mmCIF file with all atom_site columns, C-alpha atoms in Angstrom:
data_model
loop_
_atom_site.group_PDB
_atom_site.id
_atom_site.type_symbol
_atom_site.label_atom_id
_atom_site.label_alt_id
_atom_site.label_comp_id
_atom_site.label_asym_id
_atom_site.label_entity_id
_atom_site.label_seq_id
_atom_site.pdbx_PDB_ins_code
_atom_site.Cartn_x
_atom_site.Cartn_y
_atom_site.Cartn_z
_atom_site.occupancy
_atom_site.B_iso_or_equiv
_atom_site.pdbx_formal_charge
_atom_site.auth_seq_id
_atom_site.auth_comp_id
_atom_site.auth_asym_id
_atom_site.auth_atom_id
_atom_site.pdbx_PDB_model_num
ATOM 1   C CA . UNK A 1 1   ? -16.557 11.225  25.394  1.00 67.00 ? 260 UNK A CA 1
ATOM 2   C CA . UNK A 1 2   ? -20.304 10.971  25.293  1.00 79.00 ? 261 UNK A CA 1
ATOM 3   C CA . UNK A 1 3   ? -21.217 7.234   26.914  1.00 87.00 ? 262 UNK A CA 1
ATOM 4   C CA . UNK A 1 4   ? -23.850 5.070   25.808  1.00 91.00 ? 263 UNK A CA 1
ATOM 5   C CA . UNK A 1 5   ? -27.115 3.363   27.552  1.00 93.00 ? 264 UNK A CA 1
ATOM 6   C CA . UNK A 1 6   ? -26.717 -0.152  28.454  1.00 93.00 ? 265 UNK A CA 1
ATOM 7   C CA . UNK A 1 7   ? -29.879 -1.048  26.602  1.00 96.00 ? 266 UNK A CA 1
ATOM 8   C CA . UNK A 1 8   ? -28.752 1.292   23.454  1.00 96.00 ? 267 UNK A CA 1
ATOM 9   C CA . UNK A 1 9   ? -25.364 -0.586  23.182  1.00 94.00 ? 268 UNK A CA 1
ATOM 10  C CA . UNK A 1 10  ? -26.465 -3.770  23.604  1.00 94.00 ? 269 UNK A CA 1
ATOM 11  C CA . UNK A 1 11  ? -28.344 -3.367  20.663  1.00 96.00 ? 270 UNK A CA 1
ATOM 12  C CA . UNK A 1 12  ? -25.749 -1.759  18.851  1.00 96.00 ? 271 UNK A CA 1
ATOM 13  C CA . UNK A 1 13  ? -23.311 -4.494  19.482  1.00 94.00 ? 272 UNK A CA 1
ATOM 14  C CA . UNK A 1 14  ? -26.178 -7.407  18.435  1.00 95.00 ? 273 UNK A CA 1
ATOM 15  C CA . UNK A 1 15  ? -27.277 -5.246  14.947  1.00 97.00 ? 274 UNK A CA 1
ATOM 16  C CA . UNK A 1 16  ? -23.648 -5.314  14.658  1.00 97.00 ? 275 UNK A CA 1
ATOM 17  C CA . UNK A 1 17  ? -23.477 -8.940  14.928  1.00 95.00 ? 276 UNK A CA 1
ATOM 18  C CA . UNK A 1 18  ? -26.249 -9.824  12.755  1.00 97.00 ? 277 UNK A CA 1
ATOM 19  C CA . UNK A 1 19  ? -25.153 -7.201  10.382  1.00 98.00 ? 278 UNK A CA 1
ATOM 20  C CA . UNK A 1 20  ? -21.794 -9.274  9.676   1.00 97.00 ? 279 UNK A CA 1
ATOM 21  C CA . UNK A 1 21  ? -23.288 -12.505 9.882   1.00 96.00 ? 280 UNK A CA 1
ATOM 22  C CA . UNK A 1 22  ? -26.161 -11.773 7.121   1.00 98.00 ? 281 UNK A CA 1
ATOM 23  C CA . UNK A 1 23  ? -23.358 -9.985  5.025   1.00 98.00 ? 282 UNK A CA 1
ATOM 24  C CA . UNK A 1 24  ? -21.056 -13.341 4.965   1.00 98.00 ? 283 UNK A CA 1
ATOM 25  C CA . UNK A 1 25  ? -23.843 -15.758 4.904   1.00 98.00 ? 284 UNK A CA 1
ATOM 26  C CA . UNK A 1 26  ? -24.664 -13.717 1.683   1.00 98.00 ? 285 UNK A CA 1
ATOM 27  C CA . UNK A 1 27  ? -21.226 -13.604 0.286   1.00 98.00 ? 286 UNK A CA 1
ATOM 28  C CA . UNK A 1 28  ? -20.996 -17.077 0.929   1.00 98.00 ? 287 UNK A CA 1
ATOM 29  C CA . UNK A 1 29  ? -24.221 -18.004 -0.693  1.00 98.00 ? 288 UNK A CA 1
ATOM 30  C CA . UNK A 1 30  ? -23.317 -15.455 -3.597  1.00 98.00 ? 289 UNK A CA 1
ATOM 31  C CA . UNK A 1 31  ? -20.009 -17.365 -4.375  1.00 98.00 ? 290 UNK A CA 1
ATOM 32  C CA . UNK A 1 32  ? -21.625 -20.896 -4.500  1.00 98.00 ? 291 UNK A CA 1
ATOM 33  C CA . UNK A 1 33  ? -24.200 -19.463 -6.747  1.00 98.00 ? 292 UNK A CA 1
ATOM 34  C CA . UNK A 1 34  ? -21.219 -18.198 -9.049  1.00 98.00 ? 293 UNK A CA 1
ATOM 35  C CA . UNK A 1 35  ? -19.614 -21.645 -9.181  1.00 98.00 ? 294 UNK A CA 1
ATOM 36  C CA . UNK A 1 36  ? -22.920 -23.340 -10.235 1.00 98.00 ? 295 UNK A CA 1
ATOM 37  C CA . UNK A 1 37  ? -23.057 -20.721 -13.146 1.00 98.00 ? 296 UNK A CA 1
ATOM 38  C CA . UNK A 1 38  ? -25.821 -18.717 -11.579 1.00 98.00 ? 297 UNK A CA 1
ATOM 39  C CA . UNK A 1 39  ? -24.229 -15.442 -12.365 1.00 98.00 ? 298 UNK A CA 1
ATOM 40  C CA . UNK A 1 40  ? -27.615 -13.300 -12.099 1.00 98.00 ? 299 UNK A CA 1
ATOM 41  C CA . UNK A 1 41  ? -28.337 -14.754 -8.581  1.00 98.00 ? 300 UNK A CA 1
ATOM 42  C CA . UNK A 1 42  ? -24.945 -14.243 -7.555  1.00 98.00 ? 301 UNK A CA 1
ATOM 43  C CA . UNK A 1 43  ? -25.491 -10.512 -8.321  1.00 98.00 ? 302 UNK A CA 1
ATOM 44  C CA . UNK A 1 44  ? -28.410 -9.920  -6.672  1.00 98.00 ? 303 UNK A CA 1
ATOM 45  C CA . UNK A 1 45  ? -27.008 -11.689 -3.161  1.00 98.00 ? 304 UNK A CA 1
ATOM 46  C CA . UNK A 1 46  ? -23.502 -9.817  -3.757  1.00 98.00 ? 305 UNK A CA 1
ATOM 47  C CA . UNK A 1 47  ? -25.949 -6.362  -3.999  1.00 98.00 ? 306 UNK A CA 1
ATOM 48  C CA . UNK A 1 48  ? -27.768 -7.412  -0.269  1.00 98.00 ? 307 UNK A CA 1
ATOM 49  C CA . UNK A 1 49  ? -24.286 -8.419  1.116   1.00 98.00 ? 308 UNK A CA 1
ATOM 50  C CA . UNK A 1 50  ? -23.005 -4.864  0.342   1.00 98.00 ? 309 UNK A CA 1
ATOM 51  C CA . UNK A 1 51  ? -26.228 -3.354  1.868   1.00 98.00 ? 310 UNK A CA 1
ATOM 52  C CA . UNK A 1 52  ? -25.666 -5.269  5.208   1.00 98.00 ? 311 UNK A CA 1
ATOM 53  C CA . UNK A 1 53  ? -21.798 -4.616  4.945   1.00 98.00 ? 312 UNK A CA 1
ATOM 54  C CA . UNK A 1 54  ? -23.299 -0.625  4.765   1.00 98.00 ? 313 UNK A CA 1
ATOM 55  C CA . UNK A 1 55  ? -25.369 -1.041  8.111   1.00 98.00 ? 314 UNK A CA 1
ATOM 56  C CA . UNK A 1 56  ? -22.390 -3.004  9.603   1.00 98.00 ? 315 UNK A CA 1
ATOM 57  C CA . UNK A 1 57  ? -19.760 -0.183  9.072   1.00 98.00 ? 316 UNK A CA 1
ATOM 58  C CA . UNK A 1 58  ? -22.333 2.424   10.151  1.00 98.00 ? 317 UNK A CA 1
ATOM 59  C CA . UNK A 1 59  ? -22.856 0.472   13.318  1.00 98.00 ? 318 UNK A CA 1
ATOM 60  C CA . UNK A 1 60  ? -19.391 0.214   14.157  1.00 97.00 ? 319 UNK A CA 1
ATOM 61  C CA . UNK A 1 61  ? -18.738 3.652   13.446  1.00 97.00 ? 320 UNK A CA 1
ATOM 62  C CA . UNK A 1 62  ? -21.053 4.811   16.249  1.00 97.00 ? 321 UNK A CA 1
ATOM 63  C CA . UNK A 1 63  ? -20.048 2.341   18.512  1.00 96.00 ? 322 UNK A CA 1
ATOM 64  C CA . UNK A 1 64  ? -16.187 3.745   17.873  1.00 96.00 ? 323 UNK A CA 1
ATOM 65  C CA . UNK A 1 65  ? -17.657 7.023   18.517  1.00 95.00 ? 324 UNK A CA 1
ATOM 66  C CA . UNK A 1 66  ? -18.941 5.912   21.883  1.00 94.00 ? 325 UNK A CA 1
ATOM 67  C CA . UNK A 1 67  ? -16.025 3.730   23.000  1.00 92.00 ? 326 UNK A CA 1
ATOM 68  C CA . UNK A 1 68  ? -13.465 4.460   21.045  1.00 93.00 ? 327 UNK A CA 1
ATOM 69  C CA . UNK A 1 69  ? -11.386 1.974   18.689  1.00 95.00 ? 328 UNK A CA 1
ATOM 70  C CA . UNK A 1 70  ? -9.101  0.496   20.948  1.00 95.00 ? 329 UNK A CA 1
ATOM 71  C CA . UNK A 1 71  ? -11.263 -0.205  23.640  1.00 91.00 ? 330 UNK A CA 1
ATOM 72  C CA . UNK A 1 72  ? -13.971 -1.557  21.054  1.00 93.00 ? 331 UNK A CA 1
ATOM 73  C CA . UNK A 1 73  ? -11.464 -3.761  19.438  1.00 94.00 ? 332 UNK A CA 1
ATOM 74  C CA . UNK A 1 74  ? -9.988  -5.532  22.436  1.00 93.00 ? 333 UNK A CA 1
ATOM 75  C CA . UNK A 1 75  ? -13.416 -6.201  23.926  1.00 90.00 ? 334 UNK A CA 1
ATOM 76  C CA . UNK A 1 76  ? -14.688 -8.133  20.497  1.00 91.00 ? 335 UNK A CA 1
ATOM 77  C CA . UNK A 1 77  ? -11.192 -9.357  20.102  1.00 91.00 ? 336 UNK A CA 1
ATOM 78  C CA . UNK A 1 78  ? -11.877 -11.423 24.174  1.00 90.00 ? 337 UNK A CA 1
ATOM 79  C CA . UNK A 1 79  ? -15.204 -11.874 23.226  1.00 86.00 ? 338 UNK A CA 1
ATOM 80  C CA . UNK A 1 80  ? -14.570 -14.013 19.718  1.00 86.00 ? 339 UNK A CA 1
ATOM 81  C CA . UNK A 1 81  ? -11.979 -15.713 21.416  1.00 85.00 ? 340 UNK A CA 1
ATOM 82  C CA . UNK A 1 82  ? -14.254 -16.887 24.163  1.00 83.00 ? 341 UNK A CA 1
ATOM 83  C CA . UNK A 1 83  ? -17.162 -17.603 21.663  1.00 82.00 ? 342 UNK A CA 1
ATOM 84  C CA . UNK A 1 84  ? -14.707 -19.463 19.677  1.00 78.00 ? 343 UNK A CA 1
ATOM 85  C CA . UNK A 1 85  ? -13.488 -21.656 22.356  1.00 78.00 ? 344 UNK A CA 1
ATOM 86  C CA . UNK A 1 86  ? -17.229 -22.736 23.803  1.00 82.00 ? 345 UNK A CA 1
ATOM 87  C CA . UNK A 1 87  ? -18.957 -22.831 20.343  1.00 85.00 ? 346 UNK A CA 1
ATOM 88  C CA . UNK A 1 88  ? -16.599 -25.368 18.484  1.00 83.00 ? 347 UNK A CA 1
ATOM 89  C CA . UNK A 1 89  ? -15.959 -27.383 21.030  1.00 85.00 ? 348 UNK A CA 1
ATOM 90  C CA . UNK A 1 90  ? -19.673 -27.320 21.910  1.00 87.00 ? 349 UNK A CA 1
ATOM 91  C CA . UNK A 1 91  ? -20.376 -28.091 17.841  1.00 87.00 ? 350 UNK A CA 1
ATOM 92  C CA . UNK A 1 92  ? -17.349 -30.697 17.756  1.00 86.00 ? 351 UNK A CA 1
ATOM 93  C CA . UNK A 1 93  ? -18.971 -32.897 20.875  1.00 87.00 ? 352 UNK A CA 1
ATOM 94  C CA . UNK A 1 94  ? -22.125 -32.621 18.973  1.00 90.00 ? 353 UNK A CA 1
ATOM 95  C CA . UNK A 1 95  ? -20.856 -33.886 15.814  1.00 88.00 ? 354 UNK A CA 1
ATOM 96  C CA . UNK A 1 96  ? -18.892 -36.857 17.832  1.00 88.00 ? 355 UNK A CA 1
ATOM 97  C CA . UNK A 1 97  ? -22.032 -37.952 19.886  1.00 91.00 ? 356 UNK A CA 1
ATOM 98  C CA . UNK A 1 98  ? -23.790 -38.331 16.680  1.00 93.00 ? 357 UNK A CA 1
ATOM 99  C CA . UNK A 1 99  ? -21.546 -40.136 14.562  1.00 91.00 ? 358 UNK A CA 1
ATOM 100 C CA . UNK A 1 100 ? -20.409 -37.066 12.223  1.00 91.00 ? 359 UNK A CA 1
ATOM 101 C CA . UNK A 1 101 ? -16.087 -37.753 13.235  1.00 87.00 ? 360 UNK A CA 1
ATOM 102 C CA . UNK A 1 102 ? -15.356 -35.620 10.082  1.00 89.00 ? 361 UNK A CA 1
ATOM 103 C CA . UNK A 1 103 ? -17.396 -32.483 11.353  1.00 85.00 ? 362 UNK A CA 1
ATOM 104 C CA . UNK A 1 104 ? -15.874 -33.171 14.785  1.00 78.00 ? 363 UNK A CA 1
ATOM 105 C CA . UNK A 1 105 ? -12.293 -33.340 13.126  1.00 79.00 ? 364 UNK A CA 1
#
C-alpha cells in the first residue's frame, strides 16, 4: 500500500474535518429553516450540505485508500474521544465561570 506525505495527509484529514462540519452546520441550519416555514431556503442549504457531504466521502475514500479502513477508523475513533473529553469540559468551565449553569449542565 502506497503511503502518504505528512503534509498531504494532514490536509486530507483537516478538508475532511471541515468537510463534515460545513455539511452538518448546513443540515442543521436547513432543518431550522424548515420549521420556520422557509421551505425554499431549506432547499437551497440541504443542496450545499449534499455538495460538502460529496467532498467529504471523496476525502475519506482516498484517505481509506492510503491507510486503509480499519486503521483510519480507530485513529478518528481515539481522536474524537480525546477531542470530546478536552472540548466539553473546556466549553462546560466556560459556561460555569460565566454564569451560563444550563450550558455547563
Amino acid at each position: 500500500m502506497q503511503t502518504l506525505g505528512v503534509k498531504t495527509e494532514e490536509g486530507l484529514r483537516e478538508l475532511l474535518t471541515a468537510n463534515a462540519e460545513d455539511h452538518m452546520r448546513l443540515m442543521l441550519s436547513a432543518e431550522f429553516m424548515e420549521r420556520l416555514g422557509r421551505p425554499e431556503e431549506a432547499r437551497e442549504l440541504r443542496d450545499k450540505a449534499m455538495v460538502e457531504l460529496g467532498h467529504a466521502k471523496a476525502i475519506f475514500s482516498t484517505l481509506v485508500k492510503y491507510q486503509g479502513l480499519d486503521a483510519l477508523i480507530n485513529e478518528m475513533a481515539k481522536e474524537e474521544t480525546e477531542q470530546h473529553v478536552s472540548e466539553y469540559s473546556n466549553v462546560a468551565m466556560n459556561a460555569k465561570s460565566e454564569g451560563h449553569d444550563d450550558i455547563e449542565a
